[in-house]
XYZ file of C-alpha atoms in Angstrom:
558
model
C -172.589 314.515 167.852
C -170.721 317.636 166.716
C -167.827 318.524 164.659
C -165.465 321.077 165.665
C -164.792 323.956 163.024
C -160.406 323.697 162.820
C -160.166 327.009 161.131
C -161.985 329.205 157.546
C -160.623 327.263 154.181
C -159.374 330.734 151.729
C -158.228 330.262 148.202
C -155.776 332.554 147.329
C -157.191 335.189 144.551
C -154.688 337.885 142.838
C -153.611 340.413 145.181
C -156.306 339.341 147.904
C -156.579 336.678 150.074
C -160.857 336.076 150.496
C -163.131 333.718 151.977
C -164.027 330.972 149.689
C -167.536 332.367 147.508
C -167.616 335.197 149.624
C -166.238 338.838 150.522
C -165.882 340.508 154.142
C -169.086 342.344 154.805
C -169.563 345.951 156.563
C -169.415 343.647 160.258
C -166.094 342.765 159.805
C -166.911 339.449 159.004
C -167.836 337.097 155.763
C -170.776 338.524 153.258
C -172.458 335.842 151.187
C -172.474 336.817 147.465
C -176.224 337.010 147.081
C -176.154 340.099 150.042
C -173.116 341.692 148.117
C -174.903 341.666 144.851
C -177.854 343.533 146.593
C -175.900 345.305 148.724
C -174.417 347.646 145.646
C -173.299 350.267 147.768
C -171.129 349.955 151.561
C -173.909 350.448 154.423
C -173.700 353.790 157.002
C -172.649 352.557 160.520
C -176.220 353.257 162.104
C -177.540 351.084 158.737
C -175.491 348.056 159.999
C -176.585 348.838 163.903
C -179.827 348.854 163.741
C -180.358 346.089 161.041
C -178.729 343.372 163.717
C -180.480 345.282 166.533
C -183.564 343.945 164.862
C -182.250 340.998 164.138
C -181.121 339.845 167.904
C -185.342 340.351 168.610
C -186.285 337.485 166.787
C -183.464 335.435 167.602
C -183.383 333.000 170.422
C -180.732 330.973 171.846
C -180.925 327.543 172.778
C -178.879 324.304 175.093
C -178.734 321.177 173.101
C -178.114 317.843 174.262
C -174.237 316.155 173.527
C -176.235 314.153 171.228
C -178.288 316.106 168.935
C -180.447 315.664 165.991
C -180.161 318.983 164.041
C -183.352 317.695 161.448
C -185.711 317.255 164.197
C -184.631 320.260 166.082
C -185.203 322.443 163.203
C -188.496 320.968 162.311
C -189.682 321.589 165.697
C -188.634 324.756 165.599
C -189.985 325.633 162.475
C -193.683 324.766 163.485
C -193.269 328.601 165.199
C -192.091 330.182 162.194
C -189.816 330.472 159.617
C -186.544 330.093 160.388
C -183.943 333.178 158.966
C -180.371 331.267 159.549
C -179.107 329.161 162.250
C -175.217 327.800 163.483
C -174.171 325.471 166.689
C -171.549 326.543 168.884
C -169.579 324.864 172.098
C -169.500 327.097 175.288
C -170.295 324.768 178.196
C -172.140 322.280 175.826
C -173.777 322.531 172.756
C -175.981 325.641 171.684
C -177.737 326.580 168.766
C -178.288 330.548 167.704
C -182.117 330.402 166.144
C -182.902 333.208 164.236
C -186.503 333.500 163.302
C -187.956 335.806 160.598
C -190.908 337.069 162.377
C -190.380 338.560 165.861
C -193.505 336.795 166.791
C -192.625 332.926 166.488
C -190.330 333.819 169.540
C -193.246 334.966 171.533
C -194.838 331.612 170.019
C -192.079 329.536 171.110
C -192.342 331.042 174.165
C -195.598 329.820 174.968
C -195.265 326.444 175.096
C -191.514 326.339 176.838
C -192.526 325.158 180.617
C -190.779 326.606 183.676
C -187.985 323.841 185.004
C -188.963 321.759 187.507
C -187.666 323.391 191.494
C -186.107 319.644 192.366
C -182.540 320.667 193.961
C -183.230 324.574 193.271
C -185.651 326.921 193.421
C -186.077 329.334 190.121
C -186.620 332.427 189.295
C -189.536 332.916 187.132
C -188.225 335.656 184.436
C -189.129 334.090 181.134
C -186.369 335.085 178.793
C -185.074 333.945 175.242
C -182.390 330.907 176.576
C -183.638 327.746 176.602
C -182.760 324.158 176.811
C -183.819 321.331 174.444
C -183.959 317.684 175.547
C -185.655 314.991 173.854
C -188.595 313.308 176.190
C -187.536 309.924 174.736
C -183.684 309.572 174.355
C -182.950 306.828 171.745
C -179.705 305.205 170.725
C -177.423 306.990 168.071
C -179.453 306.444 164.811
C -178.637 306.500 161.138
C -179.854 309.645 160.263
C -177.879 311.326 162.860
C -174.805 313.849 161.167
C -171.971 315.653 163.150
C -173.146 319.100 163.796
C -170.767 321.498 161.981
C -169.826 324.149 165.642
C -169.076 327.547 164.573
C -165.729 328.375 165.895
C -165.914 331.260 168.863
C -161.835 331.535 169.460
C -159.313 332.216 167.137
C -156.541 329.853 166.468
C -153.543 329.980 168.701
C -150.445 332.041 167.149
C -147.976 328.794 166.720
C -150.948 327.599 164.495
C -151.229 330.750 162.341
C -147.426 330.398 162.300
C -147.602 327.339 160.568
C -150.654 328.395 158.332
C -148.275 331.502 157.499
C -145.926 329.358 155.947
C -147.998 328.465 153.343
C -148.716 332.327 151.686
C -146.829 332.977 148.991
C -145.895 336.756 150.009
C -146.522 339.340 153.640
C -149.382 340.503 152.168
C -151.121 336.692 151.756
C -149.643 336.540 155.369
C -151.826 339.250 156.592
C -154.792 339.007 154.696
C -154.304 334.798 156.474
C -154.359 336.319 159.781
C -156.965 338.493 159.129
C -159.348 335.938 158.071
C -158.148 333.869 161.079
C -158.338 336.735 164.118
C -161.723 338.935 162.673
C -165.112 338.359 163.798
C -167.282 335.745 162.314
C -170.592 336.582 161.028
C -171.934 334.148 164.077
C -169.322 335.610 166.531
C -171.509 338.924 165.819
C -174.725 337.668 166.233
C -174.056 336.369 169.076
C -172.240 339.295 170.382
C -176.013 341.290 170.063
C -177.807 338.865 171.008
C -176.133 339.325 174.476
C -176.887 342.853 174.276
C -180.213 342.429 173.509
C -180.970 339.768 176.374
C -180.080 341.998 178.762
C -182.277 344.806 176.962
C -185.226 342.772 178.097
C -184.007 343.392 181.800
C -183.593 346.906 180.769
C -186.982 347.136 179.651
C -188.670 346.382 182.807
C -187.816 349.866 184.229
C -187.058 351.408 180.822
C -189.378 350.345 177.863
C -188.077 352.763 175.649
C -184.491 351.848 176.096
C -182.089 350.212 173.685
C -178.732 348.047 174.442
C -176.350 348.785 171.773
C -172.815 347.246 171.369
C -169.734 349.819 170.762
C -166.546 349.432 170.863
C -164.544 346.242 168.824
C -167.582 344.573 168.710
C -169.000 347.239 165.860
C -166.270 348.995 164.558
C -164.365 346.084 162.152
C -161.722 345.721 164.219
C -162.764 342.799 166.781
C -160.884 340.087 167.786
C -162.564 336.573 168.190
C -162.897 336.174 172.191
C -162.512 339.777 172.830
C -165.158 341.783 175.685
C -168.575 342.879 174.762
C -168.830 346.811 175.331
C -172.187 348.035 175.728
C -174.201 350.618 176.639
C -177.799 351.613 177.686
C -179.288 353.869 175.124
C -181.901 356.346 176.397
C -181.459 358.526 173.072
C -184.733 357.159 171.225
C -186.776 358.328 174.129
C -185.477 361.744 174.064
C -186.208 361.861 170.326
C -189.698 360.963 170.892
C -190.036 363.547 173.545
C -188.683 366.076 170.741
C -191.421 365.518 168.371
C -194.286 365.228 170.605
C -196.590 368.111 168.664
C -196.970 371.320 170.287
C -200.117 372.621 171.512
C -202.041 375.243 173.445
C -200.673 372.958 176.930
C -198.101 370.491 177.518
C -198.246 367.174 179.236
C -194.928 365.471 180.913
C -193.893 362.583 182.990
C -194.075 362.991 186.591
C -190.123 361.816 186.922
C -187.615 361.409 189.850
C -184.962 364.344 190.022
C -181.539 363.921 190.889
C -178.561 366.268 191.192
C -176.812 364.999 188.347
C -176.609 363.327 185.114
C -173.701 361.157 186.724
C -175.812 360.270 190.081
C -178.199 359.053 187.768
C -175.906 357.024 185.788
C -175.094 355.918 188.815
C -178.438 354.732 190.428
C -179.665 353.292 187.024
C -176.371 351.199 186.747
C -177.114 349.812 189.850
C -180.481 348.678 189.719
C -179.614 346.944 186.200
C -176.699 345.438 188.011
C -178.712 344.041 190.442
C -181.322 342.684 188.491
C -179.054 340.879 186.197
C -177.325 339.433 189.179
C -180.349 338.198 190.995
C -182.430 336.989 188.340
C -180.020 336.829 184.740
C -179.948 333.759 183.687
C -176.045 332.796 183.047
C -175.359 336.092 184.144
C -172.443 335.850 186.895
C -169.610 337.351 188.552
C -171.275 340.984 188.961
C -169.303 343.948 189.447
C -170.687 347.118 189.813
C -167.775 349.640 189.319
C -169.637 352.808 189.846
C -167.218 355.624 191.227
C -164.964 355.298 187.645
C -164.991 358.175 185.701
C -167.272 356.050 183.190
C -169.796 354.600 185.515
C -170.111 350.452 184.504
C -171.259 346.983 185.286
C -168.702 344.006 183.927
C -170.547 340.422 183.855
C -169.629 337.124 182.459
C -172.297 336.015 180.380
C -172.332 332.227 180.784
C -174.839 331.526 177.562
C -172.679 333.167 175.026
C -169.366 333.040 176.669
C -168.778 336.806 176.814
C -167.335 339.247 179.604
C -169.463 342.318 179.309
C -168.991 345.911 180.527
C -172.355 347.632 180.729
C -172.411 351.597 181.039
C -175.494 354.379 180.013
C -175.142 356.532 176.965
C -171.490 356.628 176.132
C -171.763 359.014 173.024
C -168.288 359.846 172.311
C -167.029 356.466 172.606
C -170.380 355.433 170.055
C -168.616 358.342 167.564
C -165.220 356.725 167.995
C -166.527 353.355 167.481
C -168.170 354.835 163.742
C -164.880 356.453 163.030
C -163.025 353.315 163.098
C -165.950 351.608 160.952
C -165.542 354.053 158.230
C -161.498 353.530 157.869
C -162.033 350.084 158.487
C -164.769 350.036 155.573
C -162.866 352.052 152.970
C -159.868 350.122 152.265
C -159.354 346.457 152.727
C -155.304 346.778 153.838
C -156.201 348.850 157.168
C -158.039 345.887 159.063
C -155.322 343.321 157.535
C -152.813 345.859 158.946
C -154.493 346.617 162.391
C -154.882 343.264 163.139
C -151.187 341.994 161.596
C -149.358 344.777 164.355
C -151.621 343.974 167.409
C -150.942 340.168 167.094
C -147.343 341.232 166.785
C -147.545 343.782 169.842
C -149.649 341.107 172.009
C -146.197 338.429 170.961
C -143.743 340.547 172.158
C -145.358 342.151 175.288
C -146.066 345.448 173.982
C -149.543 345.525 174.940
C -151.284 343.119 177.253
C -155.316 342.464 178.077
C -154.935 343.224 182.210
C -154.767 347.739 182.455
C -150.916 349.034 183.048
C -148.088 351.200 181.638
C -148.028 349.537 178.175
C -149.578 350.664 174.897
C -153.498 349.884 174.690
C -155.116 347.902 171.761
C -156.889 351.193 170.591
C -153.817 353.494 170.994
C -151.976 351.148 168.667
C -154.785 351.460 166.508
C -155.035 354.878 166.350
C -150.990 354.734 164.941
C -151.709 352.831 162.268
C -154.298 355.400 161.443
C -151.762 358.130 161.862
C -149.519 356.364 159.645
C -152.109 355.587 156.850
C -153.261 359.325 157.364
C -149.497 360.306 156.269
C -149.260 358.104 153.418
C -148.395 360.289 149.988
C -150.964 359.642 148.860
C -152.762 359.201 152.036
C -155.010 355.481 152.479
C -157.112 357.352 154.891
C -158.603 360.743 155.207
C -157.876 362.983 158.317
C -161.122 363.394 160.494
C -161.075 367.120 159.706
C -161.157 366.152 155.821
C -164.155 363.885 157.104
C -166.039 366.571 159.029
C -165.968 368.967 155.511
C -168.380 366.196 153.882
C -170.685 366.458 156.655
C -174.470 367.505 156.028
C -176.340 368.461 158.503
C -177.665 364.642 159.451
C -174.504 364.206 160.464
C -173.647 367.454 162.829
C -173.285 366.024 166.666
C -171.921 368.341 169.284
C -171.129 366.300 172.409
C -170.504 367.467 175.981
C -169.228 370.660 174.115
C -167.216 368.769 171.756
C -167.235 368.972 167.573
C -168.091 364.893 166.787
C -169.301 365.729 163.816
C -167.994 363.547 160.771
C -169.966 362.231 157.079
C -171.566 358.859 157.983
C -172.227 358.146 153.870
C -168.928 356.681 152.543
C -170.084 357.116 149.158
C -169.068 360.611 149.354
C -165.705 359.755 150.480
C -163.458 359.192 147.448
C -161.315 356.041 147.203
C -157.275 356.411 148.041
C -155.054 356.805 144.671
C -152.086 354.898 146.846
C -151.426 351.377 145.550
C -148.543 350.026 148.456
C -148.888 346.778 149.226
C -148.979 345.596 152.922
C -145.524 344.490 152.306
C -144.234 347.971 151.808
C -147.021 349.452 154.648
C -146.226 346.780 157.564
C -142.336 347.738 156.980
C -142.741 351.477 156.335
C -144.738 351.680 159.730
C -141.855 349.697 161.507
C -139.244 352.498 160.228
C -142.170 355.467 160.720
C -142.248 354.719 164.743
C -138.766 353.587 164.836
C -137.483 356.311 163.754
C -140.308 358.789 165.217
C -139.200 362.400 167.299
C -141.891 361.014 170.045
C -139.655 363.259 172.519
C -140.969 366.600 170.775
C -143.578 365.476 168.824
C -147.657 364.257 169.079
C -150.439 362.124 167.116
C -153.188 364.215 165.765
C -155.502 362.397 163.367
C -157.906 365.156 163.497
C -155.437 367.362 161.210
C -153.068 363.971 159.940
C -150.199 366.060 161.346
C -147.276 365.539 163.810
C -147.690 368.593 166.384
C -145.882 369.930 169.458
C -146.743 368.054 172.509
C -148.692 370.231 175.193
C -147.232 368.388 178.196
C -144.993 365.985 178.925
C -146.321 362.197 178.642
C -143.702 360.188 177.036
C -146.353 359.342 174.215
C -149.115 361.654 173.499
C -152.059 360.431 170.804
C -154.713 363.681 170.717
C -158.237 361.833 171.362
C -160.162 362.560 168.158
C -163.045 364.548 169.293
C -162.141 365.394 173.386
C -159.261 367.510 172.263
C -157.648 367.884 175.472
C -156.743 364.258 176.371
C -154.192 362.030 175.440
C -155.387 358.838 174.935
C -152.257 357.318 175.703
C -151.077 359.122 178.505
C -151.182 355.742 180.924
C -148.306 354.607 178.824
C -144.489 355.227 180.647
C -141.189 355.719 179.363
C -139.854 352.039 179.202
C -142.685 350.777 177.352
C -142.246 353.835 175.319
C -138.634 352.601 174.925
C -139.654 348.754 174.728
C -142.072 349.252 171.353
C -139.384 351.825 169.492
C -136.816 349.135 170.112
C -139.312 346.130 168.894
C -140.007 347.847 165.704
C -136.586 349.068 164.513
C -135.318 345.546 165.165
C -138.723 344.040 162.967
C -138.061 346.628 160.520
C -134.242 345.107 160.157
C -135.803 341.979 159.985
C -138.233 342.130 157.051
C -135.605 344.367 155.216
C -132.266 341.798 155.715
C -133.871 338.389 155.994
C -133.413 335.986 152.831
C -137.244 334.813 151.996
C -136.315 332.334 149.399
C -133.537 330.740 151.258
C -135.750 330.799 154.873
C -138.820 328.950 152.690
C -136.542 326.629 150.797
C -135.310 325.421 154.633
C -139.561 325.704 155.924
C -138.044 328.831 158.674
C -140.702 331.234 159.596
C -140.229 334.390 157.373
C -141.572 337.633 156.694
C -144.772 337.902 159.131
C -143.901 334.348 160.654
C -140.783 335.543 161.882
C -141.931 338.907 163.464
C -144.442 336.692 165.750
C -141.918 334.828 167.711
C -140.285 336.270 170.527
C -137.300 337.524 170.244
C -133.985 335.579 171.125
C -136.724 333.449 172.546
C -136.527 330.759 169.557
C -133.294 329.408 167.777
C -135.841 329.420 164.805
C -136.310 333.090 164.784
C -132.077 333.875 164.825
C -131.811 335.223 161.210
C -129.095 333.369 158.581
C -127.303 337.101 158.022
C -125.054 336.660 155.669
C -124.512 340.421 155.483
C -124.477 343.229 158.082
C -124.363 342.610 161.945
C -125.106 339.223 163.161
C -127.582 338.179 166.164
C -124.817 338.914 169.196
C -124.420 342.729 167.847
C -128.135 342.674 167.434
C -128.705 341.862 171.073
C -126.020 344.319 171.719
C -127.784 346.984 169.933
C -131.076 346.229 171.475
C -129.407 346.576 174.828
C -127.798 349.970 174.014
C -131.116 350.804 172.737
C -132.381 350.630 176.789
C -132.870 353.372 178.783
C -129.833 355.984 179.727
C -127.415 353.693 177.307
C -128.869 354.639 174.132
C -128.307 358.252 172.884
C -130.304 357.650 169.729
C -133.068 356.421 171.350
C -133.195 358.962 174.164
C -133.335 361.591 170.703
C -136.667 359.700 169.987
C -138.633 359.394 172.607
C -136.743 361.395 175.345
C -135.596 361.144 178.781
């Protein structure tokens, strides 16, 4: 029997909404007070990496029946070793996430699980770390059977958070509320390396040196709950064991197979992978190799854990961008509550969209809010360049000819003076990019600085470290159009509406309001009292389209 997680009880502290006895932790997710009292200062990136690295060996994951008895599964369990933590989830049934404290009770457990009996199938006899549990004997429901408390794996939908919304007492209770809602959970992230590390055993077969290592929102504190797992093939600690093999009077070397290029290896070792997950992955389905991209990769639903996967080799840059984002999402609480509030608001209104297009990508959007924290007086964030000046030498990577070199200890980074609250921030950045010269000018987070454009893409965003691409330059001139118009009219929004009268009547307000669509809802057409009312609003949006709108055009250009 199991019982379904609805949603993460807060209690509302002064100035902060938190997790009841808890604060986030350097995943993204909730940090139980025992760890933060230990933990005394904020962990490096790599710190965080490779503790749940290690963590994902010793952890199994296992199919329970409908009808489970959690005591007895434990106790079984723990006749192979001590057991670290444990939750349930749902994906296709029930499944528990077993965490062991020595890597060896897996091996342990793994020597009494028996193959599955070939009745209507023949299997595939790759002995890997998902199992199922049954009971030999099934008995009736008994006494001492509880509900099985499921971790939740999805976040709630957005006409749920509406109505949780109503309930905060200010924006900034409203964001910190959707934060808790939308981030990963501690489990989510577990389970999220687990699935890299499952398919590190494959990897292992040809490569036992290798690592699988998650990147992307997975790692850098800015997941969503049900967004991809992005990972990549690591070859780097084999490389560094080649460096310190000890010099002699004579060398000895791997006889190894030579190819053309680093790419046609990619290629060929992307491949193979593919194919062995496909033929004998457990729960690994609906293979794709995509090989001829400019970033060679595999996608894969993984059926055990519920995840769509995109597998490529080494992807160094993107492993520096993914650290980047940990550090500003580390260093001040408001960014992730402020990331997070703005994509669930661009996702509402169309302005950015899962399937690849025209429109504004999660990460570009990201990379504003940076921008605008960046400009802050005084600034929330520091500018990349500012982070590259605290560097030691540890922390010195040049990359395909490109300066990724940034500090990685954030104790060395002082704390922002500037004490907005997301009230003021969540507006401000409405008016910044409403209001923005996106005709003339660029993004460059590097230096914090608007700069001339070098060519002509309706929005440019410099990428941090590969200096001469625009990370945005898929995104066209309507959409351009489409987002300047969306935040001018949110802007007028948070700045006109009447909070007091819109609670007193139980209206959406403040964040609420911004996450309806639109002239969509009869709910979401303001009470102005004062200024223009909703017809000369839709007028004004429409004026704001296109060749119609001269003020617009002076924004973002023709």
């Amino acid at each position: 029997m199991a019982l379904r997680a609805g949603g993460r009880a807060l209690r509302l502290l002064p100035g902060r909404l938190r997790a009841p006895a808890a604060r986030l932790g350097s995943g993204g997710a909730a940090e139980a007070p025992e760890d933060a009292e230990v933990n005394t200062r904020k962990k490096t990136f790599t710190e965080v990496q490779t503790e749940r690295l290690e963590q994902a060996e010793r952890t199994v994951l296992i199919k329970c029946q409908s009808r489970l008895n959690e005591k007895k599964l434990l106790q079984y369990l723990s006749s192979h070793g001590k057991i670290n933590s444990h939750f349930f989830f749902e994906n296709r049934g029930i499944h528990a996430l077993i965490e062991f404290s020595e890597k060896s009770s897996v091996a342990s457990l793994q020597d009494v699980v028996r193959i599955p009996k070939a009745v209507e199938h023949h299997v595939i006899p790759f002995k890997s770390r998902l199992f199922t549990f049954t009971l030999k004997n099934p008995v009736a429901k008994t006494a001492e059977e509880t509900p099985v408390h499921l971790s939740p794996q999805a976040h709630i939908p957005v006409n749920e958070l509406i109505q949780k919304l109503h309930q905060a007492d200010s924006i900034s209770s409203q964001m910190y509320i959707l934060l808790n809602e939308y981030q990963l959970t501690e489990e989510n992230i577990k389970l999220r390396f687990l699935a890299c590390s499952l398919v590190q055993d494959f990897a292992r077969a040809y490569f036992p040196d290798s690592t699988v290592k998650p990147f992307g929102s997975s790692v850098n504190t800015f997941g969503k709950l049900g967004c991809d797992v992005d990972m990549f093939l690591d070859f780097h600690d084999t490389q560094e064991h080649a460096a310190k093999m000890k010099k002699g009077p004579f060398e000895m070397e791997y006889q190894m197979k030579r190819l053309a290029s680093e790419r046609l290896a990619t290629q060929k070792i992307l491949s193979v992978i593919g194919d062995c997950l496909d033929n004998f992955g457990p729960g690994c389905v609906s293979i794709q190799k995509i090989l001829n991209a400019r970033c060679p990769l595999v996608k894969f639903a993984h059926q055990p854990t519920g995840f769509q996967c995109d597998l490529s080799v080494s992807n160094s840059i993107a492993i520096r961008s993914s650290e980047l984002l940990y550090i500003y999402g580390t260093l001040d609480p408001r960014v992730r509550a402020l990331v997070f509030s703005l994509r669930c608001w661009a996702r509402v209104h169309g302005l950015t969209n899962s399937i690849p297009g025209t429109w504004i990508t999660n990460f570009s959007l990201t990379m504003m809010v940076m921008f605008f924290l960046q400009k802050r007086s005084p600034p929330i964030i520091p500018t990349l360049d500012q982070l590259k000046e605290l560097a030691d030498e540890k922390d010195k990577h040049i990359i395909g000819g490109y300066d990724c070199s940034f500090v990685s200890d954030l104790s060395k980074i002082n704390p922002t003076k500037n004490t907005e609250t997301l009230d003021e921030l969540l507006c401000d950045f409405f008016e910044y990019f409403g209001n923005f010269d996106f005709r003339k000018n660029s993004l460059n987070l590097r230096r914090g600085k608007e700069v001339n454009k070098p060519e002509s893409s309706p929005l440019y965003i410099w990428n941090p470290f590969e200096q001469d691409l625009n990370i945005s330059k898929n995104v066209n001139q309507p959409q351009l159009e489409k987002f300047v118009a969306m935040a001018r009219e949110s802007a007028w929004i948070l700045q006109k509406e009447d909070r007091t009268q819109r609670m007193i009547n139980k209206e959406p307000w403040g964040l609420a309001a911004l996450l309806i669509p639109f002239g969509k809802s009869n709910t979401n057409k303001m009470r102005r009292t004062k200024g223009m009312g909703s017809e000369t609003i839709r007028s004004l949006l429409d004026s704001l389209k296109l060749s119609n709108a001269s003020n617009l055009q002076k924004a973002v250009g023709k």
